[in-house]
Short mmCIF file of C-alpha atoms and ligand atoms in Angstrom, two decimals:
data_model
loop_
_atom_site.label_atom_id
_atom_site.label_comp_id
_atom_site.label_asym_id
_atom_site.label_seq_id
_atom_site.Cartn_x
_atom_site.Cartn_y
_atom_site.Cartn_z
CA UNK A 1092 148.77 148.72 65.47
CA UNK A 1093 144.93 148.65 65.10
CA UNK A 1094 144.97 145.44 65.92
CA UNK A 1095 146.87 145.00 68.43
CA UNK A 1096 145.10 148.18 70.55
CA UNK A 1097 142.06 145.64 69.83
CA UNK A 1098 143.48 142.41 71.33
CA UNK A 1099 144.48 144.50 74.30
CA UNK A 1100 140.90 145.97 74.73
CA UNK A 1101 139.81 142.43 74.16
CA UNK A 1102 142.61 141.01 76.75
CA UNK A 1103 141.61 143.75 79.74
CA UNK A 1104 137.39 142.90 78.97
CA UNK A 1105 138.29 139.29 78.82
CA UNK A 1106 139.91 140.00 82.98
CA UNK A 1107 137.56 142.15 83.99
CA UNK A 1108 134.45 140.06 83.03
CA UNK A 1109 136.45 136.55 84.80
CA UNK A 1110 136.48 138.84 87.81
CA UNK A 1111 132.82 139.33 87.66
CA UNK A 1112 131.65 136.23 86.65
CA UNK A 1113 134.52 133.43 86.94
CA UNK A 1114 134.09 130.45 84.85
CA UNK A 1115 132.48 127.62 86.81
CA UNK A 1116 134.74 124.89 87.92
CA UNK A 1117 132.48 122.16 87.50
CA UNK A 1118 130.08 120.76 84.45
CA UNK A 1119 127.90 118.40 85.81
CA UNK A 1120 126.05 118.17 82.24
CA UNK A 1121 123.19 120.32 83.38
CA UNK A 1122 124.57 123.67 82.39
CA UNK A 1123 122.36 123.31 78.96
CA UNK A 1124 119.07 122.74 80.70
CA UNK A 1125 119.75 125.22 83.12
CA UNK A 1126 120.10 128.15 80.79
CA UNK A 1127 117.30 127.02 78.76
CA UNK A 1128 115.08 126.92 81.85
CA UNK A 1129 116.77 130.05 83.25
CA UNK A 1130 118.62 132.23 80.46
CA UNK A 1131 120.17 135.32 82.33
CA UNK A 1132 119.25 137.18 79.55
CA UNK A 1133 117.13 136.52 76.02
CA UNK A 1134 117.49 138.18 73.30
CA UNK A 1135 113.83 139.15 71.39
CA UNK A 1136 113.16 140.44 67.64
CA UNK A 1137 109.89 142.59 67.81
CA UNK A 1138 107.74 140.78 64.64
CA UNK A 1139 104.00 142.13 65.05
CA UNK A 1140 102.78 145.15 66.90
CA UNK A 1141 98.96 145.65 67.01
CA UNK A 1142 97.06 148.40 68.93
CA UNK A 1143 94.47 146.74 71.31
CA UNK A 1144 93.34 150.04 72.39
CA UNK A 1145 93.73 154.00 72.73
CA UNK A 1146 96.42 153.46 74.89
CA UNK A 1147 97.56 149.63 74.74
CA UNK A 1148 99.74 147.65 72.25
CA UNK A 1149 99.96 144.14 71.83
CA UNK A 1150 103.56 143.03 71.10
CA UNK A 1151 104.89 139.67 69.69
CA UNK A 1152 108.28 138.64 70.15
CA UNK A 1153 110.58 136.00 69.21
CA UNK A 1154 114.13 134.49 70.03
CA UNK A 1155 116.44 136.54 67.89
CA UNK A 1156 118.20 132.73 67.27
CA UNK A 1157 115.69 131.13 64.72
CA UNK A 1158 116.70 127.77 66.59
CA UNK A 1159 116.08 128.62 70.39
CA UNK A 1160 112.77 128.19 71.86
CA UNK A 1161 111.80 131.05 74.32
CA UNK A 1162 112.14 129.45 78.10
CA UNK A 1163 109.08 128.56 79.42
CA UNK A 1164 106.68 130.60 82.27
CA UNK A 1165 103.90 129.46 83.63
CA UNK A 1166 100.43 131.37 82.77
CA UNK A 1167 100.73 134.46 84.95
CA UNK A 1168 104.40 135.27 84.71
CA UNK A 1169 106.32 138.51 83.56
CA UNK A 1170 109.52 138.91 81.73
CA UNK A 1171 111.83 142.13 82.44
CA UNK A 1172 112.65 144.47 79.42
CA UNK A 1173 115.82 145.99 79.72
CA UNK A 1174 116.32 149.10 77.34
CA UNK A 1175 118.58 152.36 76.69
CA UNK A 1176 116.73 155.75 76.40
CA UNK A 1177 118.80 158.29 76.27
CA UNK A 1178 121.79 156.91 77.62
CA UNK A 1179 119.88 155.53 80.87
CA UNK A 1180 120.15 151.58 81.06
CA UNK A 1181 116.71 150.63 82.34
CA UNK A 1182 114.19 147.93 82.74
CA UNK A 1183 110.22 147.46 83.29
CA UNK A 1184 108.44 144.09 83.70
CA UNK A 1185 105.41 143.45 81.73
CA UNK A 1186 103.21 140.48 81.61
CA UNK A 1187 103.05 137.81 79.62
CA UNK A 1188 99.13 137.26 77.60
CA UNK A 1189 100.24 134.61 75.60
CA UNK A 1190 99.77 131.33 75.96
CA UNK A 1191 102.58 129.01 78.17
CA UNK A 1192 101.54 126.17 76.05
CA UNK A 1193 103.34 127.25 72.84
CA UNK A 1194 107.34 128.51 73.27
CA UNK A 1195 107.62 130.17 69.15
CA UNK A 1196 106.70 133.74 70.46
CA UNK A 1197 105.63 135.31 73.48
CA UNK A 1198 102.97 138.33 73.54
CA UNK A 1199 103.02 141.12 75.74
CA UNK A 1200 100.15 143.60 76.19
CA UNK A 1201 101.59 147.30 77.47
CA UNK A 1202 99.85 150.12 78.23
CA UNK A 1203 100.94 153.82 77.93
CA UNK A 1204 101.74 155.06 80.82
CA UNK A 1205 101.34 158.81 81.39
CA UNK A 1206 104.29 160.77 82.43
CA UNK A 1207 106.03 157.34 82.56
CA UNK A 1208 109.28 156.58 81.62
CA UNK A 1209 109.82 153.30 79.62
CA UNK A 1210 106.07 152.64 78.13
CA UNK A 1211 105.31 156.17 76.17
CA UNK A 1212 108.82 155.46 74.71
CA UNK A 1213 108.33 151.50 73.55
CA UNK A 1214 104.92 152.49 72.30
CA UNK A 1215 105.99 155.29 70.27
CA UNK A 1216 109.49 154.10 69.63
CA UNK A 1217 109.31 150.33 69.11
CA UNK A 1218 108.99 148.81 65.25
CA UNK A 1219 108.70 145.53 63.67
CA UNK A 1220 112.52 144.35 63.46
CA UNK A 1221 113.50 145.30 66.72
CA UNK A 1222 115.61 143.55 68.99
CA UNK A 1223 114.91 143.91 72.72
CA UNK A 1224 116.91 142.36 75.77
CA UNK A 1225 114.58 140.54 77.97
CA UNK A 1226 114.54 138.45 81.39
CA UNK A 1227 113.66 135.17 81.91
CA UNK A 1228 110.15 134.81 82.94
CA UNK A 1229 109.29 135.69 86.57
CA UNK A 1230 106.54 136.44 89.73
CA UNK A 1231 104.71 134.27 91.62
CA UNK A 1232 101.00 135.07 90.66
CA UNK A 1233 100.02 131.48 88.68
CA UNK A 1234 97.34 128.60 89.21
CA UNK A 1235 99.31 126.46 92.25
CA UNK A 1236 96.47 123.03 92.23
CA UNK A 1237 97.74 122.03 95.50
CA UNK A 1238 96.29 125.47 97.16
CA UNK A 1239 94.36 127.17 95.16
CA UNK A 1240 91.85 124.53 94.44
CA UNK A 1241 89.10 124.28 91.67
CA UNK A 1242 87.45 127.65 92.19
CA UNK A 1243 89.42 130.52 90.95
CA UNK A 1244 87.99 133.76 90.10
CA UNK A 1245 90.06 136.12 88.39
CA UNK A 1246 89.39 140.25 89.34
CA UNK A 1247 91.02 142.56 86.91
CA UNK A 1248 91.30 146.38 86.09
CA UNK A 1249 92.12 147.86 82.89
CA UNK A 1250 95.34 146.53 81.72
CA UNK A 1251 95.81 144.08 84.86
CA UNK A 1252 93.67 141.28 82.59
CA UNK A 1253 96.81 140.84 80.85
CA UNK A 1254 98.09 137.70 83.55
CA UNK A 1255 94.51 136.36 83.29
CA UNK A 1256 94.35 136.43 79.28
CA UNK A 1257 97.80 133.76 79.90
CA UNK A 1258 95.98 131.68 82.50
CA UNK A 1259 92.70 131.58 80.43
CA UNK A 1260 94.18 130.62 77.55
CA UNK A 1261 96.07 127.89 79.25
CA UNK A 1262 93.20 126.92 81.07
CA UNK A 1263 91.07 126.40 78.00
CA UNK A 1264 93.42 125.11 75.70
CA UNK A 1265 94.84 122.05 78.31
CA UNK A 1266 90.92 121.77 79.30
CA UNK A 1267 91.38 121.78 82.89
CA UNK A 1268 89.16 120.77 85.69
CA UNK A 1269 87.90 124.19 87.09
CA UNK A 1270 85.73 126.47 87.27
CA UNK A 1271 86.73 130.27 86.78
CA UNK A 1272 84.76 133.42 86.69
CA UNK A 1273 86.68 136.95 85.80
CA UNK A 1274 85.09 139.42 86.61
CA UNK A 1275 87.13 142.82 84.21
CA UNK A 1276 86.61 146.42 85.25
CA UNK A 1277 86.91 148.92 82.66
CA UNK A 1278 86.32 152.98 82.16
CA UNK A 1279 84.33 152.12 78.82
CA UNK A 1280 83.57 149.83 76.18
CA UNK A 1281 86.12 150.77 73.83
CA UNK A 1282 89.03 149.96 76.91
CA UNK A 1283 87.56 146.63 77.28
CA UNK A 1284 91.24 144.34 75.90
CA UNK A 1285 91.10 140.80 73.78
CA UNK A 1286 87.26 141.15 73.83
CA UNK A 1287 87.22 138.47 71.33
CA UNK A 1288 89.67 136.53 73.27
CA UNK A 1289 87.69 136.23 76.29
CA UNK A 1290 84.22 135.29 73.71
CA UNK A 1291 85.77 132.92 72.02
CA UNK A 1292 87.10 130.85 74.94
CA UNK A 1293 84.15 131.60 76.57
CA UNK A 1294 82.38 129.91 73.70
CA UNK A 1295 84.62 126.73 73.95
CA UNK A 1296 84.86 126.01 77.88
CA UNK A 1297 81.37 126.90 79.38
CA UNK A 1298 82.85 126.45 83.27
CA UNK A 1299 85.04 129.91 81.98
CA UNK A 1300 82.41 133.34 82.85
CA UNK A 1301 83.35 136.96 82.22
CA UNK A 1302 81.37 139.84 83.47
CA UNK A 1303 82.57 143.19 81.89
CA UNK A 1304 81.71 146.11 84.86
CA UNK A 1305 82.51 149.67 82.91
CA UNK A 1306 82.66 152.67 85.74
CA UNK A 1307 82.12 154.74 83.11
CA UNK A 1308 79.21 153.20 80.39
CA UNK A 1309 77.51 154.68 78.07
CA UNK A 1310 73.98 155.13 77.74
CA UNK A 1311 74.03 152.08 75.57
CA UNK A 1312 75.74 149.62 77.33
CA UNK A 1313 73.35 147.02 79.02
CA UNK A 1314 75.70 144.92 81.23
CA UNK A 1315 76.98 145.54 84.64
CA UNK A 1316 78.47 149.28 85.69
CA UNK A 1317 79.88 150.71 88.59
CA UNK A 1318 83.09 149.88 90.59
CA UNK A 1319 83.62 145.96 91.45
CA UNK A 1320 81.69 145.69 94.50
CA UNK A 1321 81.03 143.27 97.43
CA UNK A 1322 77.60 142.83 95.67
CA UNK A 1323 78.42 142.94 92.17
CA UNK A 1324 81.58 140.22 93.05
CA UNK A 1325 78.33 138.29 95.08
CA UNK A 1326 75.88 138.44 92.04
CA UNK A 1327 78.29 136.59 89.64
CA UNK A 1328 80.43 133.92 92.03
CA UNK A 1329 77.00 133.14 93.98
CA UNK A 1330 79.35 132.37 97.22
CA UNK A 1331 82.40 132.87 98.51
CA UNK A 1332 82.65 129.27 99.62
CA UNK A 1333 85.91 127.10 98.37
CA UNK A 1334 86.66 129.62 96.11
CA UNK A 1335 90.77 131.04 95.56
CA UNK A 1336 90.73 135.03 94.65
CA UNK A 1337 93.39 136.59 92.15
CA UNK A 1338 93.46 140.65 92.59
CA UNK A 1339 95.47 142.70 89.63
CA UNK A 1340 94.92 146.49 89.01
CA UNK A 1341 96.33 149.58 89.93
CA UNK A 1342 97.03 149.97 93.73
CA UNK A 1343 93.66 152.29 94.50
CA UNK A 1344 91.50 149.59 92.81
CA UNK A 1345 93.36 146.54 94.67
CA UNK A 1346 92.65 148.33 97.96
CA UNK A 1347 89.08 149.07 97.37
CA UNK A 1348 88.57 145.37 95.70
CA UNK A 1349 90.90 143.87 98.71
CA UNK A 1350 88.25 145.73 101.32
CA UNK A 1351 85.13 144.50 99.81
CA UNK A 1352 86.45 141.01 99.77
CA UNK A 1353 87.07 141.43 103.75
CA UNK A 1354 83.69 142.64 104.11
CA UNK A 1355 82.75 138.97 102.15
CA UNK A 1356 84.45 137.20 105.02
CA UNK A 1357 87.71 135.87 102.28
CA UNK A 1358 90.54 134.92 104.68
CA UNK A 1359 94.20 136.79 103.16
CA UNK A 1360 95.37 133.22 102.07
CA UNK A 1361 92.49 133.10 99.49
CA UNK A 1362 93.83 136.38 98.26
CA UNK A 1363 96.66 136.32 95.44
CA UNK A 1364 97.98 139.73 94.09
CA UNK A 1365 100.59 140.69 91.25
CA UNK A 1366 102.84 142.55 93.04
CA UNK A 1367 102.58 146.77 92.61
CA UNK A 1368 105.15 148.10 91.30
CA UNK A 1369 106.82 151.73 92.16
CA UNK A 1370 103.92 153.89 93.71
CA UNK A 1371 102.91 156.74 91.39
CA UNK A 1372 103.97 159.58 94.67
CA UNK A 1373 105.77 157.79 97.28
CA UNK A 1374 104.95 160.75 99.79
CA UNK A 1375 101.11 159.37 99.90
CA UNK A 1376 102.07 156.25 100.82
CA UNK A 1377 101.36 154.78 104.11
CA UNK A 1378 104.25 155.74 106.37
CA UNK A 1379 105.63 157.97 104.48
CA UNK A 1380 107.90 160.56 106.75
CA UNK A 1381 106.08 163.57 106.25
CA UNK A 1382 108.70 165.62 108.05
CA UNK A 1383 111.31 164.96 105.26
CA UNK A 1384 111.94 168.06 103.23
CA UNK A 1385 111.43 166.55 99.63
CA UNK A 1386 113.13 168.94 97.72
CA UNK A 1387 116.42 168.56 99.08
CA UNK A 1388 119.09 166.53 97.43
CA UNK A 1389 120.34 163.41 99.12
CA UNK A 1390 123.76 162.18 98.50
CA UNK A 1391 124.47 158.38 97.11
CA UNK A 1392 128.10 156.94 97.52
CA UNK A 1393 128.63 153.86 95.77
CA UNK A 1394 130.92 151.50 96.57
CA UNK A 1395 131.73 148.91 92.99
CA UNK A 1396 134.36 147.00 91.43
CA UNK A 1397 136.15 147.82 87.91
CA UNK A 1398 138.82 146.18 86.88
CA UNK A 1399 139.42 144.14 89.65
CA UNK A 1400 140.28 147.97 92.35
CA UNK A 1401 137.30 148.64 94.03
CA UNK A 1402 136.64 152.05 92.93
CA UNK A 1403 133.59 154.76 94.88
CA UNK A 1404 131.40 157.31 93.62
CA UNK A 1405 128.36 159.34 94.80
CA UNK A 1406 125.83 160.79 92.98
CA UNK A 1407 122.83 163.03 93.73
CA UNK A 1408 119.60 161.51 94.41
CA UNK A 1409 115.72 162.69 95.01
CA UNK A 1410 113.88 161.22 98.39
CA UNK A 1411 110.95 160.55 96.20
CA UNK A 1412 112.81 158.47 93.85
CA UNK A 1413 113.68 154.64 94.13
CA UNK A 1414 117.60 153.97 94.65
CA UNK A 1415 117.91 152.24 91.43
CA UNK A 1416 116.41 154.95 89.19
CA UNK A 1417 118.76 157.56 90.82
CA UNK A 1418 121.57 155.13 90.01
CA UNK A 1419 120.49 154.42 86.25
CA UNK A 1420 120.08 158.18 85.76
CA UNK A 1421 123.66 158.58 86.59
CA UNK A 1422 124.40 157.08 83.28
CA UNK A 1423 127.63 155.08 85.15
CA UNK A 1424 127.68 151.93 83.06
CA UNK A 1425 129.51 149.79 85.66
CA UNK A 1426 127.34 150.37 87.97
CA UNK A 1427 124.70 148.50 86.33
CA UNK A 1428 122.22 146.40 88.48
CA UNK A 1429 120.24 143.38 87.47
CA UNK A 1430 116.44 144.30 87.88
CA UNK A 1431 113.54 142.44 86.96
CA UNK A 1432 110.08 142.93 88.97
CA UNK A 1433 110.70 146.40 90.55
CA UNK A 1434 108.18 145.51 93.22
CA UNK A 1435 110.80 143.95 95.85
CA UNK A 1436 109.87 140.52 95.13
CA UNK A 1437 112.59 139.19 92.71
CA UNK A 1438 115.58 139.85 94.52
CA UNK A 1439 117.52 140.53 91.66
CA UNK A 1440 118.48 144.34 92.54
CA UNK A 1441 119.69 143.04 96.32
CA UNK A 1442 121.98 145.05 97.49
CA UNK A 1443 124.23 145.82 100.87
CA UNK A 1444 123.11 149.48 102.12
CA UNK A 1445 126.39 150.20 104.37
CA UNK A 1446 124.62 153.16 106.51
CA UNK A 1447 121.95 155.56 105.44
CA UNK A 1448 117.66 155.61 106.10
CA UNK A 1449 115.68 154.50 103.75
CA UNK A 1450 111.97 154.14 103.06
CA UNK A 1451 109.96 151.36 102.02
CA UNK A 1452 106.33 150.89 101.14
CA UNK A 1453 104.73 149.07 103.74
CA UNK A 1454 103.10 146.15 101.62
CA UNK A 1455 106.82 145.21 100.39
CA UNK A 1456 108.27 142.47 102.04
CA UNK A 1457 111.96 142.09 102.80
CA UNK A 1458 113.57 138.72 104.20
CA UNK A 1459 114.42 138.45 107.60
CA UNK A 1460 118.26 137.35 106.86
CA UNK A 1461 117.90 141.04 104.61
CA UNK A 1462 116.68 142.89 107.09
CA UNK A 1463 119.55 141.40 109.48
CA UNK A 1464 122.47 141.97 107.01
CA UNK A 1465 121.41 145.01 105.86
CA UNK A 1466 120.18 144.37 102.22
CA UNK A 1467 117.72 145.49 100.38
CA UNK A 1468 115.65 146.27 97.35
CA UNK A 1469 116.76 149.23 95.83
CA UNK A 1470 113.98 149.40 93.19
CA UNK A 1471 111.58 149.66 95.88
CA UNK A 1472 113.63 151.83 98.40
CA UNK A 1473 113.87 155.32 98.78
CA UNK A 1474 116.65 157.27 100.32
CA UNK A 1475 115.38 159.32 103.12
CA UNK A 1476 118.67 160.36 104.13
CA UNK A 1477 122.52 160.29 102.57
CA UNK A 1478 123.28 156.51 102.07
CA UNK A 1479 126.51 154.59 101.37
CA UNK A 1480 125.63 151.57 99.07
CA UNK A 1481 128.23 148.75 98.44
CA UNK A 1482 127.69 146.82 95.23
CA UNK A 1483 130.68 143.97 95.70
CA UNK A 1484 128.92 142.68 98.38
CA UNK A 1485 126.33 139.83 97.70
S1 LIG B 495 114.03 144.31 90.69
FE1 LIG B 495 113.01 142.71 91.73
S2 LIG B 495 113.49 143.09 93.79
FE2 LIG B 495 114.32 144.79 92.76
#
């Protein structure tokens, strides 16, 4: 009887999922390269952990199937994690420090987040052994040699070095033909991440230059302090001339570092940025409808498929929370949607808003055929009335 209650669980899953995702009707003898290039999911055992700093942990990971090498990324790039805390499917990306060169582990740098979500738990939680469901590598902030040129310099804060440590090492190691200067703002000495890292390739590849800048140094410190200014950016990149500028930091220091390289004269297409991620409070954001009462509930109804009847349920949601959070807090398993950047720029959360106001940072941007058809980002969209989403559309 057990057994046969199984094969009829198995039977219905078996339906449901050929609903969902129908088995292709072609092989063209690709399929293999494809989902080594592009997994939809991979599957990582946690083997080192090492603490970089008060508040950052370096984390290496590698396929959970001895045989399969990790997909590639180019130096820059971000995978997704997608975890369970307390019963709420969710996902954060985080960038990837090591090198693209080598495919036996990746490392990940993460900071604590305060009050956040996801990081506090993975840095307190997470233990050698674990297994964690990742992404495949993703984001658009890498070395492109037909325009970027042979110039780069790299401007970091705090944990945003993490992209650079990849490119660096890639740099260095493959002994390209550029030059690069970083220049790495920090609170203090002790914050300052892969210190030896940055010597040592510094060491190697003399056409590499970091400048450490602390905003908060100690009487002891003798290099550069203060915020990364016009002048400071001036003193260690001489000009501004042929150069390609890479911003990553939190969003205050991007728009402070983003103003002084105006005030240089750097055009917007020398200017690459990570993308930002969910604002810390959405109501101080540009644009931001300050005549919405925040502390009223808004209502959610979801339109989704189970078991091949399309089935509809609403849930209450907080203005000052992105779509997709509201709808992982409701702990509905089927309504699961893929996520990856949580910025807007992946496109993997797309999804067809039926009626309903929403809000949208103004530095996201959303395709024109989107904005047309009505889809958008729900990890970067925020209901500013009651909305009707419908998840069988794509
Ligand atoms: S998760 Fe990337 S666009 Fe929403």
């Amino acid at each position: 009887m057990e057994d046969i209650k199984k094969y009829q669980k198995a039977e219905k899953l078996k339906k449901w999922r050929d609903q969902v995702e129908p088995t292709p009707w072609y092989y063209d003898g690709l399929e293999n390269l494809c989902n080594r290039l592009h997994p939809q999911n991979q599957l990582l055992k946690v083997t080192d952990i090492e603490q970089l700093s008060r508040d950052t942990k370096l984390f290496r990971l590698v396929s959970v199937k001895p045989k399969q090498l990790l997909a590639p990324f180019r130096a820059g790039q971000y995978i997704g994690f997608t975890i369970e805390i307390n019963n709420v499917r969710t996902s954060r990306p985080y960038s990837l420090v090591s090198s693209p060169n080598q495919l036996a582990y990746y490392e990940l740098g993460i900071k604590k987040k305060e009050g956040g979500f996801v990081s506090p738990y993975l840095f307190e939680n997470t233990k050698v052994g674990d297994i964690i469901e990742a992404t495949e590598p993703m984001g658009n902030l890498y070395y492109n040699r037909l325009f970027h040129g042979k110039n780069l310099v790299f401007i970091a804060g705090g944990s945003g070095c993490t992209p650079f440590i990849s490119m660096l090492r890639d740099i260095s190691e493959r002994d390209l033909p550029l030059n690069v200067w970083m220049l790495f703002g920090c609170l203090t000495e002790e914050d300052i991440l892969f210190r030896n890292v940055l010597k040592d390739i510094q060491k190697r590849r003399s056409y590499i230059k970091v400048v450490n800048i602390l905003s908060e140094a100690g009487s002891e410190w003798t290099g550069e302090s203060g915020f990364i200014t016009k002048d400071k950016i001036l003193k260690v990149i001489g000009s501004i001339e042929k150069k390609f500028f890479y911003i990553v930091g939190n969003r205050p220091m991007y728009h402070f570092v983003l103003d002084e390289l105006k005030e240089l004269g750097v055009p917007q297409h020398r200017i690459a940025h990570e993308a930002f991620g969910v604002p810390d409070d959405i109501t101080q954001i540009m644009g931001w409808p300050v005549e919405i009462d925040t502390s009223k509930k808004i209502q959610i109804t979801i339109d989704f498929r189970r078991y091949g009847k399309i089935e509809q349920k609403v849930i209450e949601a907080s203005c000052t929370e992105p779509i997709l959070n509201s709808l992982e807090r409701a702990e509905l398993k089927e309504l699961e949607i893929k996520s990856g950047c949580r910025s807007g720029e992946c496109a993997l959360c797309r999804t067809k808003l039926v009626f309903g106001k929403i809000f949208i940072p103004p530095e996201v941007t959303t395709r024109e055929a989107d904005k047309n058809y009505n889809f958008i980002h729900p990890c970067i969209s925020y209901p500013i009335t009651d909305i009707h989403l419908n998840l069988n559309e794509t």
